[in-house]
Every structure is written in C-alpha cells, then in structure tokens.
Amino acid sequence: MTQTSEAPAAIQVQKPPARFRIHRAWFVAAVTFVTIIGAAAFRSLSGLLIDPLHQEFGWSRGTIGAAVSINLALYGLTAPFAAALMDRFGIRRVVAVALTVIALGSGLTVWMTAAWQLLLCWGLLVGLGSGSMALAFAATVTNRWFTERRGLVSGILTAASASGQLIFLPLLSWMITRHDWRPAAVTVSLAALAVVPFVWLLLRDHPADVGASPYGAQEFVPKPAPVQGAARRTVKVLLSAMRTGPFWLLAGTFAICGASTNGLVQTHFVPAAHDHGMPVTAAASLLAVIGVFDVVGTIASGWFTDRFSPRRLLAVYYALRGISLLFLPLLLAPTVHPPMIFFIVFYGLDWVATVPPTLALCREHYGDDSAIVFGWVLASHQVGAALIAFLGGVARDTFGSYDVVWYASGALCAAAALMALVIRRRPAGPALAAA
C-alpha cells in the first residue's frame, strides 16, 4: 500500500516542469509575429507604386501621395477602435476580417483606371484593414499575455513588420521591374489571404482560453467579459487621456516619428533615390536592409526599455534620427557607396525603436486603457506620416527634388527629442485612466 500511494505522488511532481517549460504566451507571440510578417506586404508596396502609376496613368505624384496619405491616416485612426473591438469580439475575429479587407482592396487595384479608384482601394480599404492590424494589435497581445518582459515582447512584435518588409520589398520591386505593378498587387492580396486560416486556427484571445496565466503572473487571471460599446469606450478613453499632459507629448513625438519614417522614407526613399539615377531594385534593396537592422534595433530597444528610462531613450532615438536625415541629401547617388551603407545601418537601427518606450509610457500613465491610448497615439503617428506622404509628393512636383523635405524632417526630429525629455513620471497612486 505504501508503494502504490507513493508512485502517483512521484509522477505528479515530475509532470508540470516538462509540460510548462515553455509558456504558452511565447507561442501566441510567435503566431502574432508571423501574422504581422504576412500582413507586412501591403506596407512594402506603397513607395514602389509612385513611379509606375505616374508613368502608366499620368497621375501626379501629389495625387498618388494623396492615396498613400489616406491609407496612412486610416491606418492610425482605425487602430484605437480596433483595440476596443478586440476587447469586444476577440483578437482573431478582428484580425481575420482585417486581413480579408486588405486582400480585397489590394486585389481590386489591378482593374482600376481612374485616380478615385486608387483612393478607394488603396486608400480606404487597405487603410481600414491595415489599421486593424496596426501596432495596437501587438499592444493588446502583449498586455493580455505578458506581465513580465513586456518591453522585449513589444520590441519583437514591432520588428515583425520590418521582417515582412525585408521579405517582400526585394520580391515586389523585382516583379515591378521585370513585369508590372499588377502582379505585385496580387501578391500582396494573396499574402494577406494566406495568413487568415493561420490566425483563425492558432491565435487565442486570452490566457484563460487555454487555462493558463499571463507570463510572469503569480496567479490565474480570469478572462474579462466582452466590453460593450467599443466605439463609445474608445472615445471616452481619448477624452480622458486628452486631459493629461503626457498624452499630448506622446502624440506629438509619435506624429514626428511617423512623418520621418512611414511618411517620408518608406514612401519617398525609392523615388528619391531613382531621381539621382539609382535603379529601383537597388533602392528597394536598401530599404529592405533598413528592415534588417530595424529588427535588431527594435528588439534591442525593447530590452533597453525594460532597464532604462523610456523618456531618455526616446530623446536619444529622435536626436540620432534627425541627424541622419540631415545628411541623407548628400548621400543620394546613382550607385551605392559606403557612406550610404552607413546611413542605412544607422537609420535602420532607429526606424521603429521608438515603439517599445512609447508603449511603456502609455502603460505607465494609462494602465488597463493603455492599448486604446496607444492606438490614439498611433493615430497621431499615421497622421504625421500621411501629411509627409502627401507634402513630399507635392514638394517633388514643385521643387523637382525632395531635399527640403529631408531637412524639415531632421528639424522636426530635434523637436521630438526635446518633447520626450519633458514627459514626466506618473505620480504614485491609481492609474490616470482609472480616474
């Protein structure tokens, strides 16, 4: 009797370590990472479309930039509502629908013959779909599944977009150069559709769905009830955050972040390099290399955010980015030379390194509402990107070059560095969002 009673006890002690050696949260993070990579194709195409559409249809760069501008603005403005919808309907439902809308919008562009159709397909549909796949998606996954290593995880998930850019940019630029822009648009559509079953079968909304606790949590966290009135809650959180100083500083710095990355470099680097005689494939490859170092820089930024002041990190990131953009007009040439390679590496390390510390500051000041607040901060990021995407095209049409836009963006980054240093620590006590 003694032996039979002791045996089960021995087995019971040995099983849990073997079963829970790798926490389920890391598998969810991996699924999210791959999902964002698959959806990154649509983000890689906008800068490659400017010259082909200008040549085929005769549309001005300002008109094409307007479509990209609508896309970028909706990418940001949809994000906070998408975060609330994820609380109401679940992550995988929202993401699956978003990917389907992206596939529809990109696929329909192959039949367009007028500029308004570009505004509708690439601007409206792809903008709405991509907004639901924005960084608020990564913020929601991080907040639900992790209580430790949040800075690192947010850095890894942010880097997924750059990884997708690395994969798709060379492929899409090769398609456009060898064939036409239409096969590239179809590739974007198919890539988005291919991710849908992957999301539906493997992604889970909350640790409680699989009987687990968030990574680093000391006790089980029950799944909250679906939040009713997603739109009302989103607006209410915005109105509450607008009464605080940190929100305006975070929104202002992130608007400049978007202007100096997605709006400027991602949209206009390839045509600007082509203006100086560089082949489109070479310029697109350089943009892809930025994605390589962006992965390193963003993951490192997440690691730094867990250990250092996010305010000081933001100030350093914006200052270094501004300096690099001031030198870029001097580096553009028909061939790729060592100083340009240095710029690509330097700028790539800083591309979206601002995201982990910005997320950390949102969590610090706004608690449980931080994902929605970050969605609104991301909206400012995309509004800044949209303005520069449009104004960059107008500047090229007006002045015949992009130089004035590079210099203006460098000055804006210097202002963002100062704004980041002004953000104060949240005083001890209940989260502002709960007030």
Coordinates of C-alpha atoms in Angstrom, one line a residue:
M1 CA 0.0 0.0 0.0
T2 CA 2.9 2.3 0.7
Q3 CA 4.4 1.9 -2.7
T4 CA 1.1 2.4 -4.6
S5 CA 0.4 5.6 -2.7
E6 CA 3.9 7.0 -3.3
A7 CA 4.1 6.3 -7.0
P8 CA 1.4 8.7 -8.1
A9 CA 2.9 11.4 -5.9
A10 CA 6.3 11.0 -7.7
I11 CA 4.6 11.2 -11.1
Q12 CA 2.7 14.3 -10.1
V13 CA 5.8 16.1 -9.0
Q14 CA 7.7 15.4 -12.3
K15 CA 5.0 16.2 -14.9
P16 CA 4.5 20.0 -14.5
P17 CA 8.0 21.1 -15.3
A18 CA 8.0 19.0 -18.5
R19 CA 4.6 20.4 -19.6
F20 CA 5.1 24.1 -18.8
R21 CA 8.7 24.5 -19.6
I22 CA 7.8 27.0 -22.5
H23 CA 4.9 29.2 -21.5
R24 CA 2.0 29.3 -23.9
A25 CA 2.4 33.1 -24.2
W26 CA 5.5 32.7 -26.2
F27 CA 3.7 30.6 -28.8
V28 CA 1.0 33.2 -29.0
A29 CA 3.7 35.9 -29.5
A30 CA 5.2 33.7 -32.3
V31 CA 1.9 33.4 -34.0
T32 CA 1.4 37.2 -33.8
F33 CA 4.9 37.7 -35.1
V34 CA 4.3 35.6 -38.2
T35 CA 0.9 37.2 -38.7
I36 CA 2.4 40.7 -38.8
I37 CA 5.1 39.5 -41.2
G38 CA 2.5 38.1 -43.6
A39 CA 0.5 41.3 -43.4
A40 CA 3.6 43.5 -44.0
A41 CA 3.4 43.0 -47.7
F42 CA 0.9 45.8 -48.1
R43 CA 3.3 48.2 -46.2
S44 CA 6.1 47.4 -48.6
L45 CA 4.3 48.3 -51.8
S46 CA 3.3 52.0 -51.4
G47 CA 6.7 53.5 -52.2
L48 CA 7.1 51.2 -55.1
L49 CA 3.9 52.3 -56.8
I50 CA 4.6 56.0 -57.2
D51 CA 6.7 55.9 -60.4
P52 CA 4.8 53.0 -62.2
L53 CA 1.4 54.7 -61.6
H54 CA 2.8 58.1 -62.7
Q55 CA 4.2 56.6 -65.9
E56 CA 1.1 54.5 -66.8
F57 CA -1.7 56.8 -65.9
G58 CA 0.0 60.2 -65.9
W59 CA -1.3 60.9 -62.4
S60 CA 0.8 63.4 -60.5
R61 CA 2.9 62.3 -57.5
G62 CA 0.8 64.5 -55.3
T63 CA -2.3 62.6 -56.4
I64 CA -0.6 59.2 -55.8
G65 CA 0.7 60.6 -52.5
A66 CA -2.8 61.5 -51.5
A67 CA -3.9 57.9 -51.8
V68 CA -0.9 56.8 -49.7
S69 CA -1.8 59.6 -47.3
I70 CA -5.4 58.3 -46.8
N71 CA -4.0 54.9 -46.3
L72 CA -1.6 56.0 -43.6
A73 CA -4.2 58.2 -41.9
L74 CA -6.8 55.5 -41.7
Y75 CA -4.1 53.1 -40.6
G76 CA -3.7 55.3 -37.5
L77 CA -7.3 56.4 -37.0
T78 CA -8.7 52.9 -37.1
A79 CA -6.2 51.5 -34.6
P80 CA -7.8 52.7 -31.3
F81 CA -11.2 51.4 -32.4
A82 CA -9.6 48.1 -33.5
A83 CA -8.2 47.8 -30.0
A84 CA -11.6 48.3 -28.5
L85 CA -13.2 45.9 -31.0
M86 CA -10.6 43.2 -29.9
D87 CA -11.9 43.6 -26.4
R88 CA -15.5 43.2 -27.6
F89 CA -15.2 40.5 -30.3
G90 CA -11.8 38.9 -29.7
I91 CA -8.4 39.3 -31.4
R92 CA -8.6 36.7 -34.0
R93 CA -12.0 37.7 -35.4
V94 CA -10.9 41.3 -35.8
V95 CA -7.6 40.3 -37.4
A96 CA -9.1 37.8 -39.8
V97 CA -11.6 40.4 -41.1
A98 CA -8.9 43.0 -41.4
L99 CA -6.7 40.7 -43.5
T100 CA -9.7 39.9 -45.8
V101 CA -10.3 43.6 -46.3
I102 CA -6.7 44.2 -47.2
A103 CA -6.8 41.4 -49.7
L104 CA -9.9 42.8 -51.3
G105 CA -8.5 46.3 -51.5
S106 CA -5.2 45.3 -53.0
G107 CA -6.7 42.8 -55.4
L108 CA -9.2 45.4 -56.8
T109 CA -6.4 47.8 -57.8
V110 CA -5.5 45.7 -60.8
W111 CA -8.7 46.8 -62.5
M112 CA -8.5 50.5 -61.7
T113 CA -8.5 53.1 -64.5
A114 CA -9.1 56.4 -62.6
A115 CA -7.4 58.1 -59.6
W116 CA -10.5 57.9 -57.4
Q117 CA -10.3 54.1 -57.6
L118 CA -6.8 54.2 -56.2
L119 CA -8.1 56.4 -53.4
L120 CA -10.9 53.9 -52.7
C121 CA -9.0 50.7 -53.0
W122 CA -5.5 51.5 -51.7
G123 CA -6.5 54.5 -49.6
L124 CA -9.8 53.4 -48.0
L125 CA -10.0 49.6 -48.0
V126 CA -6.3 48.8 -47.4
G127 CA -6.1 51.7 -44.9
L128 CA -9.0 50.4 -42.8
G129 CA -7.7 46.8 -43.0
S130 CA -4.2 47.8 -42.1
G131 CA -5.4 50.0 -39.3
S132 CA -6.9 46.9 -37.6
M133 CA -3.5 45.2 -38.0
A134 CA -1.7 48.1 -36.5
L135 CA 0.6 48.2 -33.5
A136 CA -2.4 48.2 -31.3
F137 CA -2.7 44.5 -32.2
A138 CA 0.8 43.9 -30.8
A139 CA 0.0 46.1 -27.7
T140 CA -3.2 44.1 -27.0
V141 CA -1.4 40.7 -27.3
T142 CA 1.5 42.0 -25.1
N143 CA -0.9 43.4 -22.4
R144 CA -3.0 40.2 -22.2
W145 CA -0.4 37.5 -22.4
F146 CA 2.6 39.1 -20.5
T147 CA 3.2 40.8 -17.2
E148 CA 7.0 40.4 -17.5
R149 CA 9.3 41.0 -20.5
R150 CA 6.7 43.4 -22.0
G151 CA 9.3 45.7 -23.4
L152 CA 11.2 42.8 -25.1
V153 CA 8.0 41.3 -26.5
S154 CA 6.7 44.6 -27.8
G155 CA 10.1 45.2 -29.5
I156 CA 10.0 41.7 -31.1
L157 CA 6.4 42.2 -32.4
T158 CA 7.2 45.6 -33.7
A159 CA 10.2 44.2 -35.5
A160 CA 7.9 41.7 -37.3
S161 CA 6.7 44.5 -39.6
A162 CA 10.3 45.2 -40.6
S163 CA 10.9 41.5 -41.1
G164 CA 8.0 41.4 -43.5
Q165 CA 9.4 44.4 -45.3
L166 CA 12.7 42.6 -45.7
I167 CA 11.0 39.6 -47.2
F168 CA 8.6 41.4 -49.6
L169 CA 10.4 44.5 -50.7
P170 CA 13.0 42.8 -53.0
L171 CA 10.4 40.5 -54.4
L172 CA 7.9 43.2 -55.1
S173 CA 10.5 45.5 -56.6
W174 CA 11.7 42.7 -58.9
M175 CA 8.1 42.0 -60.0
I176 CA 7.5 45.6 -60.8
T177 CA 10.8 46.0 -62.7
R178 CA 10.5 42.7 -64.7
H179 CA 6.8 42.6 -65.2
D180 CA 4.4 45.2 -64.0
W181 CA 2.9 46.6 -60.7
R182 CA -0.2 44.4 -61.0
P183 CA 1.5 41.1 -60.1
A184 CA 2.9 42.8 -57.1
A185 CA -0.6 44.0 -56.0
V186 CA -1.9 40.5 -56.5
T187 CA 1.0 39.1 -54.4
V188 CA 0.0 41.5 -51.5
S189 CA -3.6 40.3 -51.8
L190 CA -2.6 36.6 -51.7
A191 CA -0.2 37.1 -48.8
A192 CA -3.0 38.7 -46.7
L193 CA -5.4 35.9 -47.5
A194 CA -2.8 33.2 -46.8
V195 CA -2.5 34.4 -43.2
V196 CA -6.2 34.3 -42.4
P197 CA -6.5 30.5 -41.6
F198 CA -3.2 30.7 -39.7
V199 CA -4.7 33.3 -37.5
W200 CA -8.1 31.6 -37.0
L201 CA -6.6 28.2 -36.1
L202 CA -3.7 29.2 -33.9
L203 CA -4.3 32.6 -32.3
R204 CA -6.0 32.7 -28.9
D205 CA -7.6 35.8 -27.4
H206 CA -6.7 35.4 -23.7
P207 CA -4.6 33.1 -21.5
A208 CA -7.7 31.9 -19.7
D209 CA -8.9 30.4 -23.0
V210 CA -6.2 27.7 -22.6
G211 CA -6.3 27.6 -18.8
A212 CA -3.0 29.5 -18.4
S213 CA -1.9 32.6 -16.6
P214 CA -0.1 35.5 -18.3
Y215 CA 3.6 35.1 -18.5
G216 CA 5.1 36.3 -15.2
A217 CA 1.8 36.4 -13.3
Q218 CA 1.7 34.9 -9.9
E219 CA -1.9 33.8 -10.1
F220 CA -4.5 32.9 -12.6
V221 CA -6.2 35.8 -14.4
P222 CA -9.8 35.1 -15.5
K223 CA -10.9 36.3 -18.9
P224 CA -12.9 39.5 -18.7
A225 CA -16.4 39.7 -20.1
P226 CA -16.7 41.2 -23.6
V227 CA -16.7 45.0 -23.4
Q228 CA -19.9 46.5 -24.8
G229 CA -19.9 49.8 -26.7
A230 CA -16.5 49.6 -28.2
A231 CA -16.7 52.9 -30.1
R232 CA -18.1 54.7 -27.0
R233 CA -15.3 53.4 -24.8
T234 CA -12.7 54.3 -27.4
V235 CA -13.9 57.9 -27.5
K236 CA -14.3 58.0 -23.7
V237 CA -10.7 56.9 -23.2
L238 CA -9.5 59.5 -25.7
L239 CA -11.4 62.3 -23.9
S240 CA -9.9 61.2 -20.5
A241 CA -6.4 61.0 -21.9
M242 CA -6.6 64.4 -23.6
R243 CA -6.9 65.9 -20.1
T244 CA -3.4 64.8 -19.3
G245 CA -0.1 66.3 -20.5
P246 CA 1.8 63.1 -21.3
F247 CA -0.8 62.2 -23.9
W248 CA -0.1 65.3 -26.0
L249 CA 3.6 64.9 -25.7
L250 CA 3.5 61.2 -26.7
A251 CA 1.1 62.0 -29.6
G252 CA 3.3 64.9 -30.7
T253 CA 6.5 62.9 -30.7
F254 CA 4.9 59.9 -32.4
A255 CA 3.5 62.1 -35.1
I256 CA 7.0 63.2 -35.9
C257 CA 8.1 59.6 -35.7
G258 CA 5.5 58.7 -38.4
A259 CA 6.5 61.7 -40.5
S260 CA 10.1 60.7 -40.5
T261 CA 9.6 57.0 -41.2
N262 CA 6.5 55.7 -42.9
G263 CA 5.5 59.1 -44.5
L264 CA 9.0 60.1 -45.7
V265 CA 11.5 57.2 -46.0
Q266 CA 9.1 54.3 -46.7
T267 CA 7.0 56.3 -49.2
H268 CA 9.6 58.5 -50.9
F269 CA 13.1 57.0 -50.5
V270 CA 12.8 54.8 -53.6
P271 CA 11.6 57.5 -56.0
A272 CA 14.1 60.0 -54.4
A273 CA 17.0 57.6 -55.0
H274 CA 15.7 56.9 -58.5
D275 CA 15.8 60.7 -59.2
H276 CA 19.5 60.5 -58.6
G277 CA 20.0 57.7 -61.1
M278 CA 19.8 54.7 -58.7
P279 CA 17.9 51.6 -60.1
V280 CA 14.6 50.9 -58.4
T281 CA 15.7 47.4 -57.4
A282 CA 18.8 48.8 -55.7
A283 CA 16.9 51.5 -53.8
A284 CA 14.2 48.9 -52.8
S285 CA 17.0 46.6 -51.6
L286 CA 18.4 49.4 -49.4
L287 CA 15.0 49.9 -47.9
A288 CA 14.8 46.2 -47.2
V289 CA 18.2 46.4 -45.5
I290 CA 16.8 49.1 -43.3
G291 CA 14.3 46.4 -42.3
V292 CA 17.2 44.0 -41.3
F293 CA 18.7 46.5 -38.9
D294 CA 15.3 47.6 -37.7
V295 CA 14.7 44.1 -36.3
V296 CA 17.9 44.4 -34.4
G297 CA 17.3 47.9 -33.2
T298 CA 13.7 47.4 -32.2
I299 CA 14.4 44.2 -30.2
A300 CA 17.4 45.9 -28.5
S301 CA 15.1 48.9 -27.8
G302 CA 12.6 46.6 -26.0
W303 CA 15.5 45.2 -23.9
F304 CA 16.7 48.7 -23.1
T305 CA 13.1 49.8 -22.2
D306 CA 12.9 47.1 -19.5
R307 CA 16.1 48.5 -17.9
F308 CA 16.3 52.3 -18.6
S309 CA 14.2 55.4 -18.6
P310 CA 11.9 55.3 -21.7
R311 CA 11.9 59.1 -21.8
R312 CA 15.6 59.3 -22.2
L313 CA 15.6 56.5 -24.7
L314 CA 13.1 58.4 -26.9
A315 CA 15.1 61.6 -26.7
V316 CA 18.2 59.8 -27.9
Y317 CA 16.4 57.9 -30.7
Y318 CA 14.8 61.1 -32.1
A319 CA 18.0 63.1 -31.9
L320 CA 20.0 60.5 -33.8
R321 CA 17.3 60.1 -36.4
G322 CA 17.2 63.8 -37.1
I323 CA 21.0 64.0 -37.5
S324 CA 20.9 61.1 -40.0
L325 CA 18.1 62.7 -42.1
L326 CA 20.0 65.9 -42.4
F327 CA 22.9 64.1 -44.1
L328 CA 20.8 62.0 -46.5
P329 CA 20.5 64.5 -49.4
L330 CA 24.3 64.5 -49.6
L331 CA 24.4 60.7 -49.9
L332 CA 22.0 60.0 -52.7
A333 CA 23.8 59.0 -55.9
P334 CA 23.5 56.6 -58.9
T335 CA 25.4 53.9 -57.1
V336 CA 25.5 52.5 -53.6
H337 CA 28.6 53.7 -51.8
P338 CA 30.0 53.2 -48.2
P339 CA 28.5 56.4 -46.7
M340 CA 25.0 55.4 -47.9
I341 CA 25.5 51.9 -46.4
F342 CA 26.4 53.6 -43.1
F343 CA 23.2 55.7 -43.3
I344 CA 21.1 52.6 -44.0
V345 CA 22.6 50.8 -41.0
F346 CA 22.4 53.8 -38.7
Y347 CA 18.9 54.8 -39.7
G348 CA 17.6 51.2 -39.7
L349 CA 18.6 50.7 -36.1
D350 CA 16.4 53.7 -35.2
W351 CA 13.5 53.0 -37.5
V352 CA 10.8 52.0 -35.0
A353 CA 13.0 51.7 -31.9
T354 CA 10.6 54.4 -30.5
V355 CA 7.7 52.0 -30.2
P356 CA 8.7 50.0 -27.0
P357 CA 9.4 53.1 -24.9
T358 CA 6.3 54.8 -26.1
L359 CA 4.3 51.7 -25.2
A360 CA 5.9 51.6 -21.8
L361 CA 5.0 55.2 -21.2
C362 CA 1.4 54.5 -22.2
R363 CA 1.2 51.6 -19.8
E364 CA 2.8 53.7 -17.0
H365 CA 0.3 56.5 -17.3
Y366 CA -2.9 54.8 -18.5
G367 CA -3.0 51.3 -17.1
D368 CA -5.7 49.0 -18.4
D369 CA -6.6 51.5 -21.1
S370 CA -3.1 51.7 -22.4
A371 CA -3.7 49.7 -25.6
I372 CA -6.5 52.1 -26.6
V373 CA -4.5 55.1 -25.6
F374 CA -1.6 53.8 -27.6
G375 CA -4.0 53.3 -30.5
W376 CA -4.8 57.0 -30.4
V377 CA -1.1 57.9 -30.1
L378 CA -0.5 55.6 -33.1
A379 CA -3.2 57.6 -34.9
S380 CA -1.1 60.7 -34.5
H381 CA 1.8 58.7 -35.8
Q382 CA -0.1 58.0 -39.0
V383 CA -1.5 61.5 -39.4
G384 CA 2.1 62.7 -39.3
A385 CA 3.0 60.1 -41.8
A386 CA 0.0 60.9 -44.0
L387 CA 0.9 64.6 -44.1
I388 CA 4.5 64.0 -45.2
A389 CA 3.5 61.3 -47.7
F390 CA 1.3 64.0 -49.4
L391 CA 3.5 67.0 -48.9
G392 CA 6.6 65.0 -50.0
G393 CA 4.9 64.3 -53.3
V394 CA 3.8 68.0 -53.7
A395 CA 7.4 69.2 -52.8
R396 CA 8.8 66.9 -55.5
D397 CA 6.3 68.2 -58.1
T398 CA 7.0 71.8 -57.0
F399 CA 10.8 71.9 -56.4
G400 CA 11.9 69.0 -58.6
S401 CA 13.6 67.3 -55.6
Y402 CA 13.0 66.0 -52.1
D403 CA 15.8 67.9 -50.3
V404 CA 13.6 70.4 -48.5
V405 CA 11.5 67.5 -47.0
W406 CA 14.6 65.7 -45.7
Y407 CA 15.9 68.9 -44.0
A408 CA 12.5 69.7 -42.5
S409 CA 12.1 66.2 -41.1
G410 CA 15.5 66.4 -39.5
A411 CA 14.5 69.6 -37.7
L412 CA 11.2 68.0 -36.5
C413 CA 13.1 65.1 -35.0
A414 CA 15.2 67.5 -32.9
A415 CA 11.9 69.0 -31.6
A416 CA 10.6 65.5 -30.8
A417 CA 13.8 64.8 -28.7
L418 CA 13.1 67.9 -26.6
M419 CA 9.4 66.9 -26.2
A420 CA 10.4 63.4 -25.0
L421 CA 12.5 64.9 -22.2
V422 CA 9.6 67.0 -21.0
I423 CA 7.4 63.9 -20.3
R424 CA 7.2 63.4 -16.5
R425 CA 6.9 60.3 -14.5
R426 CA 3.4 59.4 -13.3
P427 CA 3.0 60.2 -9.6
A428 CA 2.3 57.2 -7.3
G429 CA -1.3 56.3 -7.0
P430 CA -4.2 55.0 -9.1
A431 CA -3.7 55.0 -12.8
L432 CA -4.9 58.1 -14.5
A433 CA -7.0 56.1 -16.8
A434 CA -9.0 54.8 -13.9
A435 CA -9.8 58.3 -12.6

